[in-house]
Amino acid sequence: MDYDTYGSTAVELAIDLANADRDAGPDWATAFLRAHDEWFEPGSVLDLSPAETGQAATTADLVRAVAVAQSEAEVMDRLNALLALAHPKPYATDHDGELHLHYARPDAPLLEQLTTTVAMGLSQVVVQHGWQRIGVCSAEGCDDVYVDTSRNASRRYCSNTCASRSTVAAYRARQKS
Ligand SMILES: [Zn+2]
Ligand SMILES: [Zn+2]
């Protein structure tokens, strides 16, 4: 699947945000930003206020809502709700040594940069490659979301771990019956 590099990494930021562990405590969103600090100008203050953390949760919920949607109409609805929170302002940068575009300016508030990048990255993949490309893991006990980059859109699990766990479980179930 040949989506462009920036779109690809931006959608991964969206997936990681939806899968972030919010039970980790009130600082979960700040911890998330620290783990993804390559998206922000060096020296950015990555501490979010409780209100901003709430907004990050809203963005994460909308990404998950797109992943669990069962039809194109549902995906469009939820994608548009997410896009309504975005303020795209394209910005050319070479912060990693290679010239590329960001969807948000580095002087925009941090949470606005996060939400805009997530919304644009997710929508770009959906409109270019189809609404079924964003899904939820089929493994029992796992509800992580994923982006399906397989050639024939056949992915069902968030990770190889979940895929093999499910294969083993299905095998055992067959043995029993
Ligand atoms: Zn960049
Ligand atoms: Zn999984």
Tab-separated table of N, CA and C and ligand atoms in Angstrom:
chain	number	residue	atom	x	y	z
A	1	MET	N	0.870	-1.181	0.000
A	1	MET	CA	0.000	0.000	0.000
A	1	MET	C	0.904	1.228	0.000
A	2	ASP	N	0.698	2.094	-0.954
A	2	ASP	CA	1.696	3.140	-1.141
A	2	ASP	C	1.201	4.515	-0.726
A	3	TYR	N	0.659	4.599	0.490
A	3	TYR	CA	0.342	5.948	0.934
A	3	TYR	C	1.633	6.693	1.256
A	4	ASP	N	1.588	8.004	1.146
A	4	ASP	CA	2.853	8.725	1.297
A	4	ASP	C	3.320	8.651	2.746
A	5	THR	N	4.597	8.840	2.907
A	5	THR	CA	5.226	8.602	4.196
A	5	THR	C	4.609	9.427	5.314
A	6	TYR	N	4.350	10.689	5.037
A	6	TYR	CA	3.825	11.522	6.110
A	6	TYR	C	2.432	11.067	6.525
A	7	GLY	N	1.571	10.802	5.535
A	7	GLY	CA	0.227	10.314	5.848
A	7	GLY	C	0.307	9.048	6.663
A	8	SER	N	1.247	8.204	6.279
A	8	SER	CA	1.386	6.926	6.952
A	8	SER	C	1.774	7.104	8.413
A	9	THR	N	2.757	7.937	8.696
A	9	THR	CA	3.154	8.071	10.092
A	9	THR	C	2.105	8.848	10.885
A	10	ALA	N	1.397	9.772	10.238
A	10	ALA	CA	0.361	10.520	10.949
A	10	ALA	C	-0.790	9.600	11.347
A	11	VAL	N	-1.123	8.637	10.507
A	11	VAL	CA	-2.202	7.719	10.878
A	11	VAL	C	-1.732	6.817	12.026
A	12	GLU	N	-0.450	6.519	12.055
A	12	GLU	CA	0.041	5.712	13.174
A	12	GLU	C	-0.026	6.477	14.500
A	13	LEU	N	0.165	7.794	14.412
A	13	LEU	CA	-0.006	8.623	15.607
A	13	LEU	C	-1.463	8.526	16.095
A	14	ALA	N	-2.396	8.535	15.133
A	14	ALA	CA	-3.824	8.413	15.467
A	14	ALA	C	-4.124	7.076	16.137
A	15	ILE	N	-3.579	6.000	15.571
A	15	ILE	CA	-3.807	4.654	16.110
A	15	ILE	C	-3.211	4.545	17.523
A	16	ASP	N	-1.981	5.049	17.673
A	16	ASP	CA	-1.338	4.996	18.992
A	16	ASP	C	-2.137	5.783	20.028
A	17	LEU	N	-2.694	6.911	19.613
A	17	LEU	CA	-3.481	7.723	20.555
A	17	LEU	C	-4.742	6.968	20.989
A	18	ALA	N	-5.413	6.337	20.021
A	18	ALA	CA	-6.630	5.584	20.350
A	18	ALA	C	-6.308	4.417	21.282
A	19	ASN	N	-5.107	3.860	21.163
A	19	ASN	CA	-4.728	2.707	21.985
A	19	ASN	C	-4.003	3.101	23.267
A	20	ALA	N	-3.804	4.390	23.491
A	20	ALA	CA	-3.064	4.832	24.685
A	20	ALA	C	-3.793	4.364	25.940
A	21	ASP	N	-3.009	3.994	26.942
A	21	ASP	CA	-3.578	3.465	28.182
A	21	ASP	C	-4.000	4.605	29.102
A	22	ARG	N	-5.295	4.884	29.119
A	22	ARG	CA	-5.777	6.016	29.924
A	22	ARG	C	-5.899	5.664	31.394
A	23	ASP	N	-5.802	4.359	31.704
A	23	ASP	CA	-5.833	3.951	33.109
A	23	ASP	C	-4.494	4.226	33.785
A	24	ALA	N	-3.510	4.650	32.978
A	24	ALA	CA	-2.176	4.893	33.531
A	24	ALA	C	-2.164	6.083	34.483
A	25	GLY	N	-3.237	6.851	34.526
A	25	GLY	CA	-3.297	7.990	35.440
A	25	GLY	C	-3.589	9.285	34.714
A	26	PRO	N	-3.737	10.386	35.469
A	26	PRO	CA	-4.152	11.654	34.875
A	26	PRO	C	-3.132	12.224	33.879
A	27	ASP	N	-1.896	11.720	33.947
A	27	ASP	CA	-0.857	12.242	33.049
A	27	ASP	C	-0.698	11.405	31.782
A	28	TRP	N	-1.680	10.546	31.492
A	28	TRP	CA	-1.514	9.628	30.366
A	28	TRP	C	-1.251	10.367	29.050
A	29	ALA	N	-1.931	11.525	28.844
A	29	ALA	CA	-1.782	12.252	27.573
A	29	ALA	C	-0.413	12.913	27.477
A	30	THR	N	0.065	13.439	28.598
A	30	THR	CA	1.412	14.013	28.621
A	30	THR	C	2.439	12.919	28.336
A	31	ALA	N	2.247	11.751	28.940
A	31	ALA	CA	3.142	10.614	28.683
A	31	ALA	C	3.085	10.225	27.205
A	32	PHE	N	1.892	10.264	26.628
A	32	PHE	CA	1.744	9.945	25.200
A	32	PHE	C	2.547	10.924	24.338
A	33	LEU	N	2.421	12.216	24.637
A	33	LEU	CA	3.155	13.225	23.856
A	33	LEU	C	4.661	13.035	23.989
A	34	ARG	N	5.119	12.720	25.214
A	34	ARG	CA	6.559	12.512	25.428
A	34	ARG	C	7.046	11.337	24.593
A	35	ALA	N	6.216	10.301	24.481
A	35	ALA	CA	6.603	9.120	23.709
A	35	ALA	C	6.572	9.397	22.204
A	36	HIS	N	5.909	10.493	21.808
A	36	HIS	CA	5.817	10.834	20.380
A	36	HIS	C	6.364	12.232	20.130
A	37	ASP	N	7.418	12.602	20.855
A	37	ASP	CA	7.888	13.990	20.806
A	37	ASP	C	8.541	14.356	19.477
A	38	GLU	N	8.748	13.356	18.598
A	38	GLU	CA	9.325	13.674	17.281
A	38	GLU	C	8.344	14.500	16.442
A	39	TRP	N	7.085	14.572	16.880
A	39	TRP	CA	6.085	15.361	16.156
A	39	TRP	C	6.132	16.837	16.520
A	40	PHE	N	6.882	17.183	17.547
A	40	PHE	CA	6.849	18.555	18.049
A	40	PHE	C	8.237	19.178	17.996
A	41	GLU	N	8.250	20.490	17.878
A	41	GLU	CA	9.517	21.211	17.842
A	41	GLU	C	10.335	20.869	19.071
A	42	PRO	N	11.646	20.702	18.888
A	42	PRO	CA	12.489	20.483	20.065
A	42	PRO	C	12.272	21.624	21.060
A	43	GLY	N	12.164	21.302	22.322
A	43	GLY	CA	11.977	22.322	23.347
A	43	GLY	C	10.521	22.628	23.644
A	44	SER	N	9.569	22.011	22.910
A	44	SER	CA	8.152	22.236	23.214
A	44	SER	C	7.853	21.723	24.619
A	45	VAL	N	7.010	22.468	25.345
A	45	VAL	CA	6.579	22.004	26.670
A	45	VAL	C	5.437	21.014	26.455
A	46	LEU	N	5.661	19.763	26.850
A	46	LEU	CA	4.707	18.710	26.510
A	46	LEU	C	3.708	18.413	27.632
A	47	ASP	N	3.688	19.259	28.673
A	47	ASP	CA	2.740	19.022	29.766
A	47	ASP	C	1.375	19.572	29.396
A	48	LEU	N	0.353	18.722	29.501
A	48	LEU	CA	-1.004	19.151	29.184
A	48	LEU	C	-1.773	19.444	30.461
A	49	SER	N	-2.660	20.434	30.379
A	49	SER	CA	-3.547	20.726	31.506
A	49	SER	C	-4.627	19.636	31.563
A	50	PRO	N	-5.349	19.534	32.700
A	50	PRO	CA	-6.443	18.559	32.757
A	50	PRO	C	-7.466	18.780	31.635
A	51	ALA	N	-7.751	20.034	31.285
A	51	ALA	CA	-8.711	20.313	30.206
A	51	ALA	C	-8.178	19.794	28.871
A	52	GLU	N	-6.890	20.021	28.626
A	52	GLU	CA	-6.290	19.538	27.373
A	52	GLU	C	-6.247	18.012	27.337
A	53	THR	N	-6.004	17.405	28.493
A	53	THR	CA	-6.010	15.944	28.566
A	53	THR	C	-7.406	15.420	28.207
A	54	GLY	N	-8.440	16.131	28.657
A	54	GLY	CA	-9.813	15.773	28.293
A	54	GLY	C	-10.035	15.874	26.789
A	55	GLN	N	-9.467	16.911	26.173
A	55	GLN	CA	-9.599	17.065	24.717
A	55	GLN	C	-8.853	15.954	23.979
A	56	ALA	N	-7.711	15.558	24.517
A	56	ALA	CA	-6.961	14.449	23.910
A	56	ALA	C	-7.797	13.170	23.968
A	57	ALA	N	-8.531	12.984	25.069
A	57	ALA	CA	-9.404	11.806	25.202
A	57	ALA	C	-10.527	11.856	24.168
A	58	THR	N	-11.072	13.046	23.928
A	58	THR	CA	-12.122	13.203	22.918
A	58	THR	C	-11.596	12.811	21.536
A	59	THR	N	-10.391	13.293	21.216
A	59	THR	CA	-9.776	12.950	19.929
A	59	THR	C	-9.565	11.441	19.832
A	60	ALA	N	-9.054	10.840	20.909
A	60	ALA	CA	-8.824	9.392	20.928
A	60	ALA	C	-10.141	8.631	20.723
A	61	ASP	N	-11.213	9.107	21.383
A	61	ASP	CA	-12.527	8.457	21.254
A	61	ASP	C	-13.033	8.515	19.809
A	62	LEU	N	-12.786	9.642	19.146
A	62	LEU	CA	-13.267	9.782	17.770
A	62	LEU	C	-12.502	8.865	16.812
A	63	VAL	N	-11.201	8.691	17.073
A	63	VAL	CA	-10.424	7.753	16.245
A	63	VAL	C	-10.988	6.343	16.426
A	64	ARG	N	-11.246	5.976	17.686
A	64	ARG	CA	-11.810	4.654	17.969
A	64	ARG	C	-13.197	4.508	17.326
A	65	ALA	N	-13.983	5.582	17.349
A	65	ALA	CA	-15.324	5.549	16.758
A	65	ALA	C	-15.241	5.278	15.248
A	66	VAL	N	-14.230	5.830	14.600
A	66	VAL	CA	-14.031	5.558	13.169
A	66	VAL	C	-13.684	4.079	12.982
A	67	ALA	N	-12.836	3.547	13.877
A	67	ALA	CA	-12.388	2.159	13.743
A	67	ALA	C	-13.534	1.161	13.934
A	68	VAL	N	-14.479	1.460	14.826
A	68	VAL	CA	-15.559	0.492	15.086
A	68	VAL	C	-16.751	0.699	14.151
A	69	ALA	N	-16.740	1.757	13.356
A	69	ALA	CA	-17.877	2.043	12.465
A	69	ALA	C	-18.108	0.890	11.499
A	70	GLN	N	-19.377	0.658	11.178
A	70	GLN	CA	-19.743	-0.496	10.368
A	70	GLN	C	-20.095	-0.149	8.925
A	71	SER	N	-20.094	1.135	8.589
A	71	SER	CA	-20.455	1.515	7.227
A	71	SER	C	-19.711	2.784	6.838
A	72	GLU	N	-19.699	3.048	5.547
A	72	GLU	CA	-19.030	4.252	5.066
A	72	GLU	C	-19.714	5.504	5.617
A	73	ALA	N	-21.033	5.466	5.725
A	73	ALA	CA	-21.764	6.631	6.235
A	73	ALA	C	-21.360	6.933	7.672
A	74	GLU	N	-21.246	5.883	8.484
A	74	GLU	CA	-20.817	6.067	9.875
A	74	GLU	C	-19.395	6.625	9.950
A	75	VAL	N	-18.529	6.078	9.113
A	75	VAL	CA	-17.136	6.550	9.099
A	75	VAL	C	-17.097	8.033	8.732
A	76	MET	N	-17.867	8.414	7.720
A	76	MET	CA	-17.888	9.821	7.290
A	76	MET	C	-18.336	10.739	8.416
A	77	ASP	N	-19.416	10.352	9.081
A	77	ASP	CA	-19.943	11.119	10.217
A	77	ASP	C	-18.863	11.371	11.263
A	78	ARG	N	-18.200	10.294	11.660
A	78	ARG	CA	-17.239	10.354	12.759
A	78	ARG	C	-15.960	11.057	12.327
A	79	LEU	N	-15.576	10.827	11.090
A	79	LEU	CA	-14.405	11.507	10.547
A	79	LEU	C	-14.666	13.018	10.499
A	80	ASN	N	-15.869	13.384	10.099
A	80	ASN	CA	-16.188	14.813	10.017
A	80	ASN	C	-16.271	15.455	11.395
A	81	ALA	N	-16.703	14.688	12.396
A	81	ALA	CA	-16.698	15.204	13.768
A	81	ALA	C	-15.256	15.468	14.210
A	82	LEU	N	-14.362	14.570	13.840
A	82	LEU	CA	-12.950	14.729	14.179
A	82	LEU	C	-12.327	15.894	13.407
A	83	LEU	N	-12.653	15.979	12.117
A	83	LEU	CA	-12.085	17.046	11.284
A	83	LEU	C	-12.556	18.423	11.736
A	84	ALA	N	-13.743	18.482	12.359
A	84	ALA	CA	-14.244	19.761	12.852
A	84	ALA	C	-13.356	20.321	13.960
A	85	LEU	N	-12.584	19.442	14.610
A	85	LEU	CA	-11.693	19.875	15.691
A	85	LEU	C	-10.299	20.242	15.167
A	86	ALA	N	-10.070	19.977	13.877
A	86	ALA	CA	-8.737	20.201	13.299
A	86	ALA	C	-8.607	21.616	12.745
A	87	HIS	N	-7.400	22.159	12.823
A	87	HIS	CA	-7.113	23.470	12.234
A	87	HIS	C	-5.869	23.341	11.372
A	88	PRO	N	-6.013	22.713	10.198
A	88	PRO	CA	-4.816	22.468	9.397
A	88	PRO	C	-4.185	23.749	8.869
A	89	LYS	N	-2.891	23.847	9.076
A	89	LYS	CA	-2.086	24.932	8.505
A	89	LYS	C	-0.786	24.296	8.050
A	90	PRO	N	-0.734	23.959	6.757
A	90	PRO	CA	0.448	23.242	6.268
A	90	PRO	C	1.728	24.001	6.566
A	91	TYR	N	2.762	23.241	6.877
A	91	TYR	CA	4.023	23.826	7.312
A	91	TYR	C	5.165	22.953	6.801
A	92	ALA	N	6.070	23.568	6.031
A	92	ALA	CA	7.207	22.815	5.499
A	92	ALA	C	8.325	22.793	6.530
A	93	THR	N	8.898	21.625	6.731
A	93	THR	CA	9.944	21.489	7.747
A	93	THR	C	10.979	20.445	7.319
A	94	ASP	N	12.184	20.563	7.861
A	94	ASP	CA	13.193	19.516	7.634
A	94	ASP	C	13.794	19.109	8.976
A	95	HIS	N	12.934	19.137	10.027
A	95	HIS	CA	13.433	18.879	11.389
A	95	HIS	C	14.097	17.524	11.538
A	96	ASP	N	13.744	16.556	10.678
A	96	ASP	CA	14.371	15.231	10.783
A	96	ASP	C	15.398	15.021	9.670
A	97	GLY	N	15.790	16.132	9.017
A	97	GLY	CA	16.811	16.020	7.986
A	97	GLY	C	16.247	15.884	6.584
A	98	GLU	N	14.912	15.683	6.486
A	98	GLU	CA	14.294	15.535	5.176
A	98	GLU	C	13.130	16.501	5.042
A	99	LEU	N	13.069	17.187	3.914
A	99	LEU	CA	12.019	18.178	3.713
A	99	LEU	C	10.659	17.490	3.574
A	100	HIS	N	9.709	17.875	4.415
A	100	HIS	CA	8.367	17.301	4.319
A	100	HIS	C	7.342	18.279	4.884
A	101	LEU	N	6.066	17.946	4.709
A	101	LEU	CA	4.995	18.828	5.181
A	101	LEU	C	4.405	18.330	6.485
A	102	HIS	N	4.117	19.241	7.373
A	102	HIS	CA	3.290	18.953	8.544
A	102	HIS	C	1.919	19.569	8.328
A	103	TYR	N	0.899	19.034	8.993
A	103	TYR	CA	-0.458	19.578	8.875
A	103	TYR	C	-0.691	20.757	9.808
A	104	ALA	N	0.171	20.887	10.808
A	104	ALA	CA	-0.006	21.954	11.800
A	104	ALA	C	1.289	22.736	11.941
A	105	ARG	N	1.158	23.999	12.303
A	105	ARG	CA	2.349	24.820	12.517
A	105	ARG	C	2.913	24.558	13.908
A	106	PRO	N	4.243	24.656	14.047
A	106	PRO	CA	4.851	24.349	15.344
A	106	PRO	C	4.519	25.372	16.422
A	107	ASP	N	3.978	26.547	16.018
A	107	ASP	CA	3.639	27.548	17.036
A	107	ASP	C	2.173	27.433	17.469
A	108	ALA	N	1.435	26.474	16.918
A	108	ALA	CA	0.051	26.253	17.359
A	108	ALA	C	0.084	25.548	18.712
A	109	PRO	N	-0.968	25.733	19.545
A	109	PRO	CA	-1.003	25.000	20.822
A	109	PRO	C	-0.810	23.502	20.592
A	110	LEU	N	-0.117	22.868	21.520
A	110	LEU	CA	0.268	21.468	21.374
A	110	LEU	C	-0.911	20.550	21.065
A	111	LEU	N	-1.999	20.735	21.795
A	111	LEU	CA	-3.129	19.846	21.594
A	111	LEU	C	-3.763	20.056	20.227
A	112	GLU	N	-3.722	21.301	19.752
A	112	GLU	CA	-4.225	21.589	18.401
A	112	GLU	C	-3.343	20.889	17.360
A	113	GLN	N	-2.027	20.899	17.575
A	113	GLN	CA	-1.121	20.184	16.666
A	113	GLN	C	-1.446	18.694	16.668
A	114	LEU	N	-1.658	18.144	17.856
A	114	LEU	CA	-1.931	16.710	17.972
A	114	LEU	C	-3.233	16.351	17.250
A	115	THR	N	-4.313	17.063	17.591
A	115	THR	CA	-5.620	16.739	17.029
A	115	THR	C	-5.628	16.932	15.510
A	116	THR	N	-4.997	17.997	15.044
A	116	THR	CA	-4.965	18.273	13.609
A	116	THR	C	-4.205	17.177	12.870
A	117	THR	N	-3.055	16.783	13.383
A	117	THR	CA	-2.240	15.755	12.728
A	117	THR	C	-2.983	14.420	12.694
A	118	VAL	N	-3.596	14.069	13.823
A	118	VAL	CA	-4.354	12.819	13.928
A	118	VAL	C	-5.529	12.821	12.946
A	119	ALA	N	-6.289	13.921	12.934
A	119	ALA	CA	-7.480	14.002	12.076
A	119	ALA	C	-7.096	13.945	10.605
A	120	MET	N	-6.058	14.681	10.216
A	120	MET	CA	-5.660	14.719	8.816
A	120	MET	C	-5.033	13.390	8.386
A	121	GLY	N	-4.206	12.809	9.232
A	121	GLY	CA	-3.562	11.538	8.894
A	121	GLY	C	-4.587	10.429	8.718
A	122	LEU	N	-5.552	10.389	9.634
A	122	LEU	CA	-6.590	9.359	9.575
A	122	LEU	C	-7.471	9.555	8.336
A	123	SER	N	-7.909	10.792	8.088
A	123	SER	CA	-8.812	11.006	6.946
A	123	SER	C	-8.111	10.743	5.627
A	124	GLN	N	-6.830	11.094	5.553
A	124	GLN	CA	-6.123	10.878	4.299
A	124	GLN	C	-6.093	9.394	3.934
A	125	VAL	N	-5.836	8.541	4.920
A	125	VAL	CA	-5.804	7.105	4.646
A	125	VAL	C	-7.200	6.606	4.272
A	126	VAL	N	-8.224	7.089	4.991
A	126	VAL	CA	-9.588	6.621	4.715
A	126	VAL	C	-10.042	7.045	3.311
A	127	VAL	N	-9.814	8.295	2.939
A	127	VAL	CA	-10.309	8.722	1.622
A	127	VAL	C	-9.475	8.116	0.491
A	128	GLN	N	-8.194	7.837	0.735
A	128	GLN	CA	-7.376	7.288	-0.349
A	128	GLN	C	-7.468	5.771	-0.445
A	129	HIS	N	-7.723	5.101	0.679
A	129	HIS	CA	-7.612	3.637	0.664
A	129	HIS	C	-8.864	2.911	1.139
A	130	GLY	N	-9.889	3.652	1.575
A	130	GLY	CA	-11.142	2.988	1.929
A	130	GLY	C	-11.412	2.981	3.423
A	131	TRP	N	-12.696	3.056	3.776
A	131	TRP	CA	-13.059	3.190	5.189
A	131	TRP	C	-12.809	1.918	5.976
A	132	GLN	N	-12.698	0.766	5.311
A	132	GLN	CA	-12.455	-0.490	6.040
A	132	GLN	C	-11.015	-0.613	6.514
A	133	ARG	N	-10.151	0.322	6.116
A	133	ARG	CA	-8.725	0.227	6.459
A	133	ARG	C	-8.442	0.454	7.946
A	134	ILE	N	-9.387	1.038	8.665
A	134	ILE	CA	-9.199	1.265	10.091
A	134	ILE	C	-10.128	0.294	10.815
A	135	GLY	N	-9.577	-0.545	11.667
A	135	GLY	CA	-10.401	-1.562	12.306
A	135	GLY	C	-10.038	-1.792	13.766
A	136	VAL	N	-10.781	-2.719	14.383
A	136	VAL	CA	-10.548	-3.087	15.777
A	136	VAL	C	-10.133	-4.553	15.817
A	137	CYS	N	-9.172	-4.872	16.661
A	137	CYS	CA	-8.631	-6.223	16.795
A	137	CYS	C	-9.740	-7.243	17.072
A	138	SER	N	-9.691	-8.376	16.360
A	138	SER	CA	-10.699	-9.432	16.533
A	138	SER	C	-10.343	-10.411	17.633
A	139	ALA	N	-9.156	-10.287	18.221
A	139	ALA	CA	-8.761	-11.239	19.264
A	139	ALA	C	-9.623	-11.044	20.506
A	140	GLU	N	-9.917	-12.156	21.171
A	140	GLU	CA	-10.722	-12.085	22.372
A	140	GLU	C	-9.969	-11.295	23.447
A	141	GLY	N	-10.653	-10.374	24.087
A	141	GLY	CA	-10.045	-9.626	25.170
A	141	GLY	C	-9.159	-8.472	24.730
A	142	CYS	N	-9.089	-8.185	23.427
A	142	CYS	CA	-8.275	-7.064	22.939
A	142	CYS	C	-9.184	-6.127	22.140
A	143	ASP	N	-9.113	-4.842	22.433
A	143	ASP	CA	-9.922	-3.911	21.634
A	143	ASP	C	-9.048	-2.793	21.050
A	144	ASP	N	-7.784	-3.126	20.802
A	144	ASP	CA	-6.892	-2.155	20.170
A	144	ASP	C	-7.313	-1.920	18.720
A	145	VAL	N	-7.114	-0.699	18.257
A	145	VAL	CA	-7.435	-0.392	16.868
A	145	VAL	C	-6.162	-0.506	16.024
A	146	TYR	N	-6.328	-0.656	14.708
A	146	TYR	CA	-5.173	-0.783	13.809
A	146	TYR	C	-5.494	-0.119	12.479
A	147	VAL	N	-4.434	0.161	11.715
A	147	VAL	CA	-4.622	0.564	10.318
A	147	VAL	C	-4.137	-0.607	9.474
A	148	ASP	N	-4.965	-0.992	8.530
A	148	ASP	CA	-4.685	-2.161	7.697
A	148	ASP	C	-3.904	-1.728	6.458
A	149	THR	N	-2.610	-2.058	6.433
A	149	THR	CA	-1.774	-1.672	5.296
A	149	THR	C	-1.497	-2.864	4.394
A	150	SER	N	-2.209	-3.982	4.628
A	150	SER	CA	-1.978	-5.160	3.792
A	150	SER	C	-2.513	-4.897	2.384
A	151	ARG	N	-1.929	-5.594	1.399
A	151	ARG	CA	-2.283	-5.343	0.011
A	151	ARG	C	-3.773	-5.592	-0.256
A	152	ASN	N	-4.304	-6.693	0.307
A	152	ASN	CA	-5.696	-7.040	0.011
A	152	ASN	C	-6.649	-6.711	1.159
A	153	ALA	N	-6.235	-5.814	2.049
A	153	ALA	CA	-7.086	-5.366	3.154
A	153	ALA	C	-7.648	-6.536	3.951
A	154	SER	N	-6.760	-7.439	4.381
A	154	SER	CA	-7.214	-8.667	5.033
A	154	SER	C	-6.875	-8.706	6.522
A	155	ARG	N	-6.380	-7.612	7.053
A	155	ARG	CA	-5.924	-7.626	8.443
A	155	ARG	C	-7.096	-7.723	9.414
A	156	ARG	N	-6.939	-8.493	10.501
A	156	ARG	CA	-8.004	-8.602	11.499
A	156	ARG	C	-7.493	-8.370	12.921
A	157	TYR	N	-6.181	-8.351	13.089
A	157	TYR	CA	-5.629	-8.243	14.439
A	157	TYR	C	-4.710	-7.029	14.557
A	158	CYS	N	-4.578	-6.535	15.801
A	158	CYS	CA	-3.748	-5.352	16.024
A	158	CYS	C	-2.270	-5.681	15.913
A	159	SER	N	-1.905	-6.945	16.153
A	159	SER	CA	-0.487	-7.315	16.233
A	159	SER	C	-0.324	-8.789	15.911
A	160	ASN	N	0.918	-9.189	15.666
A	160	ASN	CA	1.205	-10.610	15.447
A	160	ASN	C	0.892	-11.422	16.698
A	161	THR	N	1.121	-10.803	17.871
A	161	THR	CA	0.836	-11.491	19.130
A	161	THR	C	-0.631	-11.899	19.182
A	162	CYS	N	-1.542	-10.950	18.887
A	162	CYS	CA	-2.971	-11.252	18.917
A	162	CYS	C	-3.343	-12.255	17.835
A	163	ALA	N	-2.722	-12.150	16.660
A	163	ALA	CA	-3.032	-13.078	15.570
A	163	ALA	C	-2.668	-14.504	15.962
A	164	SER	N	-1.467	-14.714	16.538
A	164	SER	CA	-1.078	-16.089	16.852
A	164	SER	C	-1.845	-16.600	18.068
A	165	ARG	N	-2.145	-15.725	19.023
A	165	ARG	CA	-2.947	-16.122	20.172
A	165	ARG	C	-4.313	-16.643	19.699
A	166	SER	N	-4.906	-15.975	18.709
A	166	SER	CA	-6.218	-16.372	18.206
A	166	SER	C	-6.139	-17.671	17.413
A	167	THR	N	-5.044	-17.856	16.661
A	167	THR	CA	-4.867	-19.094	15.912
A	167	THR	C	-4.786	-20.275	16.871
A	168	VAL	N	-4.025	-20.111	17.951
A	168	VAL	CA	-3.891	-21.174	18.951
A	168	VAL	C	-5.240	-21.466	19.599
A	169	ALA	N	-5.985	-20.405	19.948
A	169	ALA	CA	-7.288	-20.588	20.596
A	169	ALA	C	-8.255	-21.314	19.669
A	170	ALA	N	-8.237	-20.960	18.376
A	170	ALA	CA	-9.135	-21.608	17.416
A	170	ALA	C	-8.761	-23.084	17.255
A	171	TYR	N	-7.453	-23.365	17.254
A	171	TYR	CA	-6.976	-24.728	17.132
A	171	TYR	C	-7.448	-25.564	18.328
A	172	ARG	N	-7.307	-24.996	19.537
A	172	ARG	CA	-7.725	-25.719	20.752
A	172	ARG	C	-9.231	-25.979	20.729
A	173	ALA	N	-9.978	-24.977	20.270
A	173	ALA	CA	-11.440	-25.120	20.227
A	173	ALA	C	-11.823	-26.265	19.292
A	174	ARG	N	-11.075	-26.383	18.168
A	174	ARG	CA	-11.343	-27.460	17.212
A	174	ARG	C	-11.006	-28.816	17.823
A	175	GLN	N	-9.912	-28.886	18.577
A	175	GLN	CA	-9.498	-30.130	19.208
A	175	GLN	C	-10.565	-30.637	20.181
A	176	LYS	N	-11.159	-29.704	20.885
A	176	LYS	CA	-12.147	-30.050	21.912
A	176	LYS	C	-13.421	-30.615	21.308
A	177	SER	N	-13.846	-30.021	20.214
A	177	SER	CA	-15.166	-30.412	19.693
A	177	SER	C	-15.085	-31.710	18.887
B	1	ZN	ZN	7.952	15.787	10.732
B	2	ZN	ZN	-5.118	-7.191	19.608
